[in-house]
Coordinates of C-alpha atoms and ligand atoms in Angstrom, one line a residue:
X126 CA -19.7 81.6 27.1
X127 CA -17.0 84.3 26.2
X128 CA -18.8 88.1 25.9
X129 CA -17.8 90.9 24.0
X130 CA -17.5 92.7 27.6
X131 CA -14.7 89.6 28.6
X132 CA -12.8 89.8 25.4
X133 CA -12.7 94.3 25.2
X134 CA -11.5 93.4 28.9
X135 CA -8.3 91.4 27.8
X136 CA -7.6 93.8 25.3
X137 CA -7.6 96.6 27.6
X138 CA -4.4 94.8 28.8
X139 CA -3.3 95.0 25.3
X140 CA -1.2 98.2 24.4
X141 CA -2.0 99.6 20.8
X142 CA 0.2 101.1 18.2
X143 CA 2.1 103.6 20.1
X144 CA 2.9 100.6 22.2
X145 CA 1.5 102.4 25.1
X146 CA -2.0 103.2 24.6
X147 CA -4.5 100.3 25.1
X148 CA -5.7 99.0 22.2
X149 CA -9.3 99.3 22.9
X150 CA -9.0 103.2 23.0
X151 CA -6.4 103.5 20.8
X152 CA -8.7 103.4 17.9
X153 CA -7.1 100.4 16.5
X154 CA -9.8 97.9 17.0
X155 CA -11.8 98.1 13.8
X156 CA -14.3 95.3 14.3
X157 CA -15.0 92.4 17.1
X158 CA -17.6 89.4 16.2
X159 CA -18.2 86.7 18.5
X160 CA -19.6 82.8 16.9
X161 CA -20.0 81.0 20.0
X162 CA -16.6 80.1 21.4
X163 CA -14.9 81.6 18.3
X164 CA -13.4 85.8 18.1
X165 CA -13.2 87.8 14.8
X166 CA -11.4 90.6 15.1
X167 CA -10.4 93.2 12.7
X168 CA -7.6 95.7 13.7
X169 CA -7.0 98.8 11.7
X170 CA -3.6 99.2 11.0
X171 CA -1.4 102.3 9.5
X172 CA -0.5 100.9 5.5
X173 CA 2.6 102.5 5.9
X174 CA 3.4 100.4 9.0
X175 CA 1.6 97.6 8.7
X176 CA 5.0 95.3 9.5
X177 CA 4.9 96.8 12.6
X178 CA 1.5 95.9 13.4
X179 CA 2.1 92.1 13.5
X180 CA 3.7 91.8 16.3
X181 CA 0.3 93.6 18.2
X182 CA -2.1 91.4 15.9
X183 CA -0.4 88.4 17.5
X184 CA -0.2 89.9 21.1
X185 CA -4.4 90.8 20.5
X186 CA -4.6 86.9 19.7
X187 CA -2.7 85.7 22.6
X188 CA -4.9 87.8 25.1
X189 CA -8.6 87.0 23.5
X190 CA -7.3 82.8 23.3
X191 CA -6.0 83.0 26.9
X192 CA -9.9 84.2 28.3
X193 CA -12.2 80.5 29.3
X194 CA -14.8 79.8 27.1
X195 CA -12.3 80.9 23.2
X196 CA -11.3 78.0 21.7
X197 CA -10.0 79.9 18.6
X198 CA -9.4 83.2 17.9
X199 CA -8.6 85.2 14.2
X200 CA -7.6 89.1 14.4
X201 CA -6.5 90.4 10.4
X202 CA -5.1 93.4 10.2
X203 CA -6.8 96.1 7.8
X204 CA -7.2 99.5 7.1
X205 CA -10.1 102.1 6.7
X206 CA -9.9 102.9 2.8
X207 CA -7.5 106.1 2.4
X208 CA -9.7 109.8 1.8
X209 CA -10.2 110.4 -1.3
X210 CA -9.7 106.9 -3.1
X211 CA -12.6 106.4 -5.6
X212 CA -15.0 103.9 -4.4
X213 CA -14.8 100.3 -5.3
X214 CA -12.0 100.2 -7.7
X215 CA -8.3 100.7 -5.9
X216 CA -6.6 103.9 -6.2
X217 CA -3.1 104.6 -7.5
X218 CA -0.3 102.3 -6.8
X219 CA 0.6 103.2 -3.2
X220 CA 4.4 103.1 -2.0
X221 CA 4.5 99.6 -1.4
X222 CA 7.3 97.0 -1.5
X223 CA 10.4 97.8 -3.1
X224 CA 13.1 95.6 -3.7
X225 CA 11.3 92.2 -3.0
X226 CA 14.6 90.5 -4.6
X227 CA 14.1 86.8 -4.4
X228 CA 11.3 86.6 -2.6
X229 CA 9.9 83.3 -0.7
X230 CA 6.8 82.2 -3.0
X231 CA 4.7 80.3 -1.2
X232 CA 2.9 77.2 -2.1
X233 CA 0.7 75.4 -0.5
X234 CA 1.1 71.7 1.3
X235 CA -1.0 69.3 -1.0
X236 CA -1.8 72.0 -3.3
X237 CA -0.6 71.1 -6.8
X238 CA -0.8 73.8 -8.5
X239 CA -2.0 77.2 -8.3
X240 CA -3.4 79.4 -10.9
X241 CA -4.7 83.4 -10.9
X242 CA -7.7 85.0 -12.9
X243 CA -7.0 88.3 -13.2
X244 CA -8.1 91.2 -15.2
X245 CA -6.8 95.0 -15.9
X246 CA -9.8 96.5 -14.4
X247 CA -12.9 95.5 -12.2
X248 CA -16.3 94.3 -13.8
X249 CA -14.8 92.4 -16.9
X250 CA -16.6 89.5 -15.0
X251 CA -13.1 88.7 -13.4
X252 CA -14.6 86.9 -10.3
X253 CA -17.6 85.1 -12.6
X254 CA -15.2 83.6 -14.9
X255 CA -13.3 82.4 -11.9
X256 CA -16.2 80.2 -10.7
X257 CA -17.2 79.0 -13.2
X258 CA -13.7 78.1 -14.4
X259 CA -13.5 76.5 -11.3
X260 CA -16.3 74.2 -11.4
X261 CA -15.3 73.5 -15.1
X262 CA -12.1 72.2 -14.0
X263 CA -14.1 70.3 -11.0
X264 CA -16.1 68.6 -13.7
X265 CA -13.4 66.9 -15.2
X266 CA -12.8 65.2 -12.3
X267 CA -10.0 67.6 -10.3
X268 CA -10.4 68.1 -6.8
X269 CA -10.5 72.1 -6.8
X270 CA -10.5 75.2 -4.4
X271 CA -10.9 78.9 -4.8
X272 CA -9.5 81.2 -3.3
X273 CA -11.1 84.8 -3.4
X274 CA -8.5 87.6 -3.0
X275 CA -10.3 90.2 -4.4
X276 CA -9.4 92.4 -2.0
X277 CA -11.4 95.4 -2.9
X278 CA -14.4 93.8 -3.8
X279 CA -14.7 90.0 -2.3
X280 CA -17.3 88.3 -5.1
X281 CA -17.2 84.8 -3.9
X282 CA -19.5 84.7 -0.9
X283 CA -22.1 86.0 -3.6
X284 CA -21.2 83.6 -6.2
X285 CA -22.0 80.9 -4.2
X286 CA -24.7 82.0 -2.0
X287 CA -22.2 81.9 1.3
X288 CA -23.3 83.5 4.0
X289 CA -21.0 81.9 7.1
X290 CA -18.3 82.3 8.3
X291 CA -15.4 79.5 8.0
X292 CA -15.3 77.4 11.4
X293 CA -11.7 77.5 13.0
X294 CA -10.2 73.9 13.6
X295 CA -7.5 72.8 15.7
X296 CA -4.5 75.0 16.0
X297 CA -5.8 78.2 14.2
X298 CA -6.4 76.7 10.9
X299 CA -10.1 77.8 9.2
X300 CA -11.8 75.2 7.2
X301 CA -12.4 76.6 3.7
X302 CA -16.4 76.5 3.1
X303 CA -17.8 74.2 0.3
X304 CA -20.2 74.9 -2.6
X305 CA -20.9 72.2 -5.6
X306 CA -17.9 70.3 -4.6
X307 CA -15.6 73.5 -4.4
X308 CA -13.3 74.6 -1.5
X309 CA -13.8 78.5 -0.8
X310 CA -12.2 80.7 1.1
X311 CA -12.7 84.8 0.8
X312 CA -11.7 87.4 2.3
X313 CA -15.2 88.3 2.3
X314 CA -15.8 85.7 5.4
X315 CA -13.7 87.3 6.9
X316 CA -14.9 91.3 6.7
X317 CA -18.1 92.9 7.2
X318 CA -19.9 93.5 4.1
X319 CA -20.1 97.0 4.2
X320 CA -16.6 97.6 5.9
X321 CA -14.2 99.7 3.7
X322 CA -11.1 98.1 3.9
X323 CA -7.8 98.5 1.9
X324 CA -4.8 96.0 2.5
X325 CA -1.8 97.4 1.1
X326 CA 2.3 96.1 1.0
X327 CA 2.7 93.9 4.0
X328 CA -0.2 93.7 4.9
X329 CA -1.9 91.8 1.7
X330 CA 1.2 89.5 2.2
X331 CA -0.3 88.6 5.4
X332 CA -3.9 88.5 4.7
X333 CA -2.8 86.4 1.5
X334 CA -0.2 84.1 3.6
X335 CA -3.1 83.3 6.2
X336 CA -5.8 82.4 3.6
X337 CA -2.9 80.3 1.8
X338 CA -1.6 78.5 5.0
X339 CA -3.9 78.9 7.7
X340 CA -6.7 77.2 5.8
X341 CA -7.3 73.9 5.5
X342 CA -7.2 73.4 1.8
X343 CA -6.4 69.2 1.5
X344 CA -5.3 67.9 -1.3
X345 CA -6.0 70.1 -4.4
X346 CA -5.3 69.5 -7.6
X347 CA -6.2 72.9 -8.6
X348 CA -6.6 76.3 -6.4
X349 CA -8.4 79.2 -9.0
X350 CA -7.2 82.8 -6.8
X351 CA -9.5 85.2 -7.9
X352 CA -7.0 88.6 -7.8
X353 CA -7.9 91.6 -7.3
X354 CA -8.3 94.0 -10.2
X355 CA -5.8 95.8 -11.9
X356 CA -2.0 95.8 -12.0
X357 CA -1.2 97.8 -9.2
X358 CA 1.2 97.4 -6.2
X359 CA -1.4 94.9 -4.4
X360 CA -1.7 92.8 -7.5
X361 CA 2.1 92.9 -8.5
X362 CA 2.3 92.0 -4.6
X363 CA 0.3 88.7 -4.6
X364 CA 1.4 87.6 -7.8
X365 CA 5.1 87.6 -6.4
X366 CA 4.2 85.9 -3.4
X367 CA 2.3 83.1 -4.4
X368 CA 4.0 80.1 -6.3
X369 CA 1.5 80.6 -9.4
X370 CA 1.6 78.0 -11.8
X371 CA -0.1 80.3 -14.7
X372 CA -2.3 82.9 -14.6
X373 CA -5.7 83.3 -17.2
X374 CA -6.4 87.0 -17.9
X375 CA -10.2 88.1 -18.8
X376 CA -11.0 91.4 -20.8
X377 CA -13.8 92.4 -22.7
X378 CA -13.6 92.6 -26.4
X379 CA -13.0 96.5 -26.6
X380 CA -9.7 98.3 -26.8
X381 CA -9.5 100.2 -23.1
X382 CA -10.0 97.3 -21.6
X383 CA -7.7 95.3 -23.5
X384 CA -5.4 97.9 -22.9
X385 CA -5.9 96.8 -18.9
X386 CA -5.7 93.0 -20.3
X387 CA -2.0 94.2 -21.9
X388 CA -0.9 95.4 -18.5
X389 CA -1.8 92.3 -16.7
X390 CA -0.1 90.1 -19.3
X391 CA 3.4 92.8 -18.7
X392 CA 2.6 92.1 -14.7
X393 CA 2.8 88.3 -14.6
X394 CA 5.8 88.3 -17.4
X395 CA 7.8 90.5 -15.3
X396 CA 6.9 88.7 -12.1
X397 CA 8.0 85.1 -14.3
X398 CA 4.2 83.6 -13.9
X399 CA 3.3 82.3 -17.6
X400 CA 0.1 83.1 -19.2
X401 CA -2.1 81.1 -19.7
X402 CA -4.5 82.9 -21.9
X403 CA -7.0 85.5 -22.1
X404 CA -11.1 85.0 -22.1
X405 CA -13.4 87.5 -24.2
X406 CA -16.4 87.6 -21.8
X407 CA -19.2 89.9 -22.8
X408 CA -18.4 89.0 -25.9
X409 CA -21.4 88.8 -28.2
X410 CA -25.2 90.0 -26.9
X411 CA -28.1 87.6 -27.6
X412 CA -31.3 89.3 -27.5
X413 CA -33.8 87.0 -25.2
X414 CA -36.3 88.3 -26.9
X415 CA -35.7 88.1 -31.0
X416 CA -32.4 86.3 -30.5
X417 CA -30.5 88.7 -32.7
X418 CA -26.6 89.3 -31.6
X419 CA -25.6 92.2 -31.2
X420 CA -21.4 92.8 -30.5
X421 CA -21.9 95.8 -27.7
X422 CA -18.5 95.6 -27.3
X423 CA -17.1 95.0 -30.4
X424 CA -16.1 91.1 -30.8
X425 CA -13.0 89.4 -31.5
X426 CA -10.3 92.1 -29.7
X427 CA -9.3 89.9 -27.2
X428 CA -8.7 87.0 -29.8
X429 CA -6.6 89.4 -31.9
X430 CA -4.8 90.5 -29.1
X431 CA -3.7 87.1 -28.0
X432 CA -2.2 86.3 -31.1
X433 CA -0.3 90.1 -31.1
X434 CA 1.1 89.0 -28.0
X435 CA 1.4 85.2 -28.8
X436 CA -0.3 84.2 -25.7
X437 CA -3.2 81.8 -26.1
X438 CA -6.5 82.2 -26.8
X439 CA -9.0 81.0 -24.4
X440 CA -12.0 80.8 -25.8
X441 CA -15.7 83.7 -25.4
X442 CA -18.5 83.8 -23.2
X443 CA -21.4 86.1 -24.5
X444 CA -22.9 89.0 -22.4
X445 CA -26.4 87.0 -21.6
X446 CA -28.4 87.6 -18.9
X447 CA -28.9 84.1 -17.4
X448 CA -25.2 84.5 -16.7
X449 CA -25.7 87.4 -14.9
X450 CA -29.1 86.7 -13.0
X451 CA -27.5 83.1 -11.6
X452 CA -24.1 84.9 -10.7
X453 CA -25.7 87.0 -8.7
X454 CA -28.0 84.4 -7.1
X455 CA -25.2 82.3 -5.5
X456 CA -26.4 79.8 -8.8
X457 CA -23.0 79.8 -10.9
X458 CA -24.0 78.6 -14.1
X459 CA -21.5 75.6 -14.8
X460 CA -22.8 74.6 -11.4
X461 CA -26.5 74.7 -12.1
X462 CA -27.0 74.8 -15.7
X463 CA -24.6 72.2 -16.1
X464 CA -25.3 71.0 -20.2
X465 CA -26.4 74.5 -21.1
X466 CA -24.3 76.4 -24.1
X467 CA -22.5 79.1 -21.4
X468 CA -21.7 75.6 -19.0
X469 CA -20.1 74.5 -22.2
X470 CA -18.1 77.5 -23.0
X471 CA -16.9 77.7 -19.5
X472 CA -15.6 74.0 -19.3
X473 CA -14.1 74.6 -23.4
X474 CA -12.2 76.8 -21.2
X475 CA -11.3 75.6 -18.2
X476 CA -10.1 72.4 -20.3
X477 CA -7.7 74.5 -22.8
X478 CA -6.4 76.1 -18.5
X479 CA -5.8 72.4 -17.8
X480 CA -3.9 71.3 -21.3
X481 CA -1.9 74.5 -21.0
X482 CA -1.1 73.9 -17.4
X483 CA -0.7 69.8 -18.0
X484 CA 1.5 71.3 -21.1
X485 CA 4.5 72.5 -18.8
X486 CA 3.6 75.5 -16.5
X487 CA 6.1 74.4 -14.0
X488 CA 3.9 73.8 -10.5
X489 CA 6.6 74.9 -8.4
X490 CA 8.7 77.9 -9.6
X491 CA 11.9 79.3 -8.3
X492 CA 11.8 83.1 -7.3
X493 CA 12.9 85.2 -9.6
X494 CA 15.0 88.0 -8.6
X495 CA 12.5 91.1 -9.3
X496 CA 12.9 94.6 -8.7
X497 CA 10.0 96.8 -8.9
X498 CA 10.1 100.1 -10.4
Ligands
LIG59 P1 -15.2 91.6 -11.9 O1 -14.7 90.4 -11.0 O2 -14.3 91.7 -13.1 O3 -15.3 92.9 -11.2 P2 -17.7 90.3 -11.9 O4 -17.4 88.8 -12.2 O5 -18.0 90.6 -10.5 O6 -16.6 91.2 -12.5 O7 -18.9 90.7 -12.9 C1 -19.4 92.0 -12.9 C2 -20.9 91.9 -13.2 O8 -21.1 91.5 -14.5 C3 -21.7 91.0 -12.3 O9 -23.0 91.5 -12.0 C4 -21.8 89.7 -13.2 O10 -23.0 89.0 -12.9 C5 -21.9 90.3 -14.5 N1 -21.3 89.4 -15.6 C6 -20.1 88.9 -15.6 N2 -19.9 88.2 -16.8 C7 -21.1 88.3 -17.4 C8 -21.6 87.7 -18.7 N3 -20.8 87.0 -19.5 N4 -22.9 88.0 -19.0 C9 -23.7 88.8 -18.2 N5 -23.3 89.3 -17.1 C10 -22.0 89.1 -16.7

């Protein structure tokens, strides 16, 4: 049985950043978890140079797989959040890839199509709306997967109540977890919960490209990526590097945020990914106890703002607590409340996703030739 002492041994061997230093005092190694014969580890890498730091994420695997006992071995490369950036929601765009002129998209083998849910800011009920759209599309009958790249703020291992960490197969591919007939991967297997982390430029390319290929997806006719919010560098980022079949944006019904919601829509035309629509969540408020509605946020906006920008409409999920009480019990309500009226608006939805997509969002695009500003 492999111990932390054996594997900080082999690393010692290791040289760090500076290409000199070892690795283990060169402040670089950011997190080291041990699951029987399996090794986590987390290296802390510069943003700026993050390229640079693959080659010495590859040399850290090398050394912990040679040791007896390791039959598989995962090091990601991530950084301490930068001083300063306000908690929980990312910062300003950093300096991040420039001219990413015809970049490789990836797709995934046996993946049909791949869609993003993304939103203009964080806690629109982004990640929720994921889910659940997920296991609406699973009800019709689609084999489907989510991936969770919410990078500043992993939701899924919440949503569904998962707590492990993905087992690693054969040749260094992790086996997605599974919840009500979903395939999951998060980042949020992959990080301490309470870790600060912020993956910037090359390295949310990597992070992305390893839970993309390096996870055992199977034939999906459908993988939901839950982005991360905004419209930043990270976001423009992954929706350039994944082949994205569409993308379904959620806002609340009020003007800021639909402000946020415009951005997104700009993001994914620039980047060629069509739109697939927008959700209202929050929409209207029904009082458990006297069942009045009440519009908190106003009601409508995102409606009317899909038809301004002649993208369609989606469909609204009320603000309602049961939504938020199983959300945040690992019960997703599609999942477990199944013929109740939110199930119902969530799988009106996830059916109009599916028509739209079934309706000629190309499953494989070519790579446009972007520049960002
Ligand atoms: P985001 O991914 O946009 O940050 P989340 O999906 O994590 O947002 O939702 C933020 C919070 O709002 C969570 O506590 C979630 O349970 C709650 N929430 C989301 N949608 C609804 C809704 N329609 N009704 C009630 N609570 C909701």
């Amino acid at each position: 049985m492999v111990t932390e002492k054996d594997v900080l041994a082999a690393l010692a061997r290791v040289p760090g950043p500076d290409g000199r230093t070892p690795i283990t005092q060169s402040g670089a190694l950011s997190g080291l978890s041990i699951q029987g014969a399996k090794v986590y580890l987390s290296l802390a890498a510069d943003p700026s140079r993050a390229a640079a730091a693959e080659p010495m994420r590859k040399a850290v695997e090398a050394a912990v797989k040679a040791l007896p006992g390791v039959e598989a071995v995962l090091a990601t490369l991530t950084a301490e959040r930068a001083p300063g950036a306000a908690g929980g929601s990312p910062g300003p765009a950093a300096p991040g890839p420039r001219a990413t002129a015809a970049t490789a998209r990836a797709g995934v083998p046996g993946v049909k199509r791949i869609i993003a849910v993304a939103s203009g800011k964080g806690g629109v009920g982004k990640s929720t709306t994921a889910a659940n759209l997920a296991l609406g599309l699973a009800a019709r009958g689609l084999k489907v997967g989510v991936l969770d790249a919410d990078i500043y703020g992993p939701s899924m291992p919440k949503l569904f109540g998962l707590r492990e960490k993905p087992e690693i197969l054969e040749g260094k591919i992790m086996k997605p977890l599974e919840r009500y007939g979903l395939k999951i991967m998060s980042i949020g297997f992959l990080i301490e919960d309470e870790t600060p982390v912020i993956w910037r430029g090359p390295m949310v390319m990597s992070a992305l490209q390893q839970m993309l290929r390096e996870v055992a997806w199977g034939d999906l006719d459908v993988l939901v990526v839950d982005m991360p919010p905004g419209t930043g560098d990270a976001q423009l980022t992954m929706a350039q590097a994944v082949a994205l079949a569409g993308a379904v944006i959620v806002s609340t019904p009020q003007d800021l945020a639909l402000i946020d919601a415009r951005r997104g829509i700009a993001m994914f035309n620039r980047t060629d990914v069509p739109v697939l629509g927008i959700v209202e969540n929050m929409s209207t408020f029904i009082c458990p106890h006297c069942g009045g509605r009440s519009d908190i946020f106003g009601h409508g906006g995102a409606r009317d703002e899909a038809a301004r920008l002649g993208v369609p409409f989606l469909g609204e999920v009320p603000l309602d607590m049961e939504i938020r009480e199983k959300s945040d019990a690992g019960l997703p309500v599609v999942a477990t409340a199944p013929d109740g009226p939110h199930a119902q608006a969530y799988k009106a939805i996830a059916d109009q996703v599916w028509a739209g997509l079934e309706g000629g969002a190309a499953s494989a695009r070519p790579a446009p030739k972007i520049v960002i500003e």
